[in-house]
Short mmCIF file of C-alpha atoms in Angstrom, two decimals:
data_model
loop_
_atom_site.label_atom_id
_atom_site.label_comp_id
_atom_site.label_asym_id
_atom_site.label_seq_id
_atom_site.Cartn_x
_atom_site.Cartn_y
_atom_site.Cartn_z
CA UNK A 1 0.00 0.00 0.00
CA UNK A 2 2.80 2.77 0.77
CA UNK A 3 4.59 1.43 -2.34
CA UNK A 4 1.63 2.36 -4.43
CA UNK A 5 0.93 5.81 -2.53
CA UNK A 6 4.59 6.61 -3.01
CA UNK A 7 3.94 5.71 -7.05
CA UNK A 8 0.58 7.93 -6.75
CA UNK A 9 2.90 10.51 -4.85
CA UNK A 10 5.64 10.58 -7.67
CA UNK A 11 2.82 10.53 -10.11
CA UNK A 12 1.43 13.69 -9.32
CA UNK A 13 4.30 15.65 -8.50
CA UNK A 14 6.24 14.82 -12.64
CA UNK A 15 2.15 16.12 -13.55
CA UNK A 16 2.51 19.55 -11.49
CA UNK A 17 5.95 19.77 -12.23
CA UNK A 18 5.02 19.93 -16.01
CA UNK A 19 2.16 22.00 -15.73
CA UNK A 20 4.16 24.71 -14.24
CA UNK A 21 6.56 24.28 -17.59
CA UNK A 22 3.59 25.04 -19.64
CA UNK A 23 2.33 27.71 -17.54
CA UNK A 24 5.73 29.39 -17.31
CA UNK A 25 6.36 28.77 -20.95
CA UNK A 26 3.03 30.93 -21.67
CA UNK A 27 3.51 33.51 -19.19
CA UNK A 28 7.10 33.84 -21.13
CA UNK A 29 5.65 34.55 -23.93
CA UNK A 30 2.90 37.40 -22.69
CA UNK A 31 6.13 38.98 -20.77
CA UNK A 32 7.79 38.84 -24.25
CA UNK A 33 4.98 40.45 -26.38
CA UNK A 34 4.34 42.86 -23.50
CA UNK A 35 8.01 43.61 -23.81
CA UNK A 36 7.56 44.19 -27.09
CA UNK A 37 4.53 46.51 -27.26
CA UNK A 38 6.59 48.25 -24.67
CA UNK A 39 9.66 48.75 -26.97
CA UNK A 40 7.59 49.64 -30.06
CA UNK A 41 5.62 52.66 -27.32
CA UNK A 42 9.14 53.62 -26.75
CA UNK A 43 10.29 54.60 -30.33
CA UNK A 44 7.36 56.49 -30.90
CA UNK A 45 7.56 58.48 -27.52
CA UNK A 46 11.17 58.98 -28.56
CA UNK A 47 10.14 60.17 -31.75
CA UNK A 48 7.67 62.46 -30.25
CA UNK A 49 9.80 63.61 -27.91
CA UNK A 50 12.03 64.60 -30.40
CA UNK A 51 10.26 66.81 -32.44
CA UNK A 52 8.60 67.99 -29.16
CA UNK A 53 5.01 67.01 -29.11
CA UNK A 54 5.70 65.14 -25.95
CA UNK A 55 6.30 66.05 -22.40
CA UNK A 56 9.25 64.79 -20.48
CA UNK A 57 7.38 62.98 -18.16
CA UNK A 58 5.75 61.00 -20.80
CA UNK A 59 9.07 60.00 -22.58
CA UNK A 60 10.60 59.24 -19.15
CA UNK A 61 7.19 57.00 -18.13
CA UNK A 62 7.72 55.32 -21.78
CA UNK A 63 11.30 54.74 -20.81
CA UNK A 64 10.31 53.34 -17.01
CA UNK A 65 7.77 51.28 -18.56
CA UNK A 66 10.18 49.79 -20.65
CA UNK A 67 12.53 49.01 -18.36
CA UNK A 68 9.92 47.23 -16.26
CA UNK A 69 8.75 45.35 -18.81
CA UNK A 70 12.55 44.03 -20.48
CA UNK A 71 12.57 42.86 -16.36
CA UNK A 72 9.22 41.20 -16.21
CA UNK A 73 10.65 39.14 -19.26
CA UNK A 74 13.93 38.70 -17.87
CA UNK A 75 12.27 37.29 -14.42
CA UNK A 76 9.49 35.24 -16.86
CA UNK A 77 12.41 33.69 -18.74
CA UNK A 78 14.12 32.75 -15.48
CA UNK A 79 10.99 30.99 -13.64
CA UNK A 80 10.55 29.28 -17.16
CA UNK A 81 14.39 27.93 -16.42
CA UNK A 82 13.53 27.19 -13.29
CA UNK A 83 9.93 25.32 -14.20
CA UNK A 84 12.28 23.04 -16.64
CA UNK A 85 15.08 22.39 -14.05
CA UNK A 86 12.31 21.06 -11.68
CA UNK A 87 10.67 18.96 -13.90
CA UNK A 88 13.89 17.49 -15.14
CA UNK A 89 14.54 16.73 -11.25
CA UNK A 90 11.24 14.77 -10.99
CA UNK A 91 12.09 13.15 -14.10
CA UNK A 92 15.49 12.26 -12.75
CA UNK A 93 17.15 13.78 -15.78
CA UNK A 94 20.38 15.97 -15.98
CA UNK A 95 19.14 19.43 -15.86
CA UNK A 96 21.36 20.44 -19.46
CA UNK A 97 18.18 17.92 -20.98
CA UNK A 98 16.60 19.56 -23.81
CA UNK A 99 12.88 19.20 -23.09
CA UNK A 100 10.49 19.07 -25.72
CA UNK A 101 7.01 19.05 -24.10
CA UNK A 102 4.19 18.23 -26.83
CA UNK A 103 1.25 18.51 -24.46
CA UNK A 104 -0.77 21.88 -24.25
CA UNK A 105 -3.27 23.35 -21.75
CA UNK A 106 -5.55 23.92 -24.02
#
């Protein structure tokens, strides 16, 4: 019996452990297109700014923002890392593994 809980244990942690790859892996790419959008604001309040049609504290919010954002990614791509490295731990696989996970949440 504590064989098969320990099976049922294992079980469900490798399931949760992959989940939270997914997840990660989409929240990666939101922080990414956020990052994006953020970047593309940026040109154009720098353009703005520029020719003067802009206020400084605008061009400095589009720069903040930016900044924020290039972090929110950075931290995104890191828990993503981090996501994989657990799962290859439940897996018992060498954490340099190259995961390919086929499965979606959808």
């Amino acid at each position: 019996e504590k064989h098969g809980q320990t099976q049922t244990s294992v079980k469900i942690a490798i399931a949760e452990a992959y989940l939270n790859v997914l997840l990660k892996e989409i929240q990666r790419d939101l922080a990414r297109a956020d990052a994006g959008r953020a970047q593309t604001y940026l040109a154009i309040a720098e353009g703005q700014y520029a020719l003067g049609t802009l206020p400084e504290s605008d061009y400095f919010t589009a720069r903040l923002d930016g900044q924020n954002s290039r972090l929110t990614a950075t931290q995104a791509e890191q828990r993503y890392r981090a996501a994989q490295a657990t799962l290859c731990y439940q897996l018992n696989l060498p954490t340099d593994t190259t995961l390919r996970l086929t499965d979606r949440l959808d």
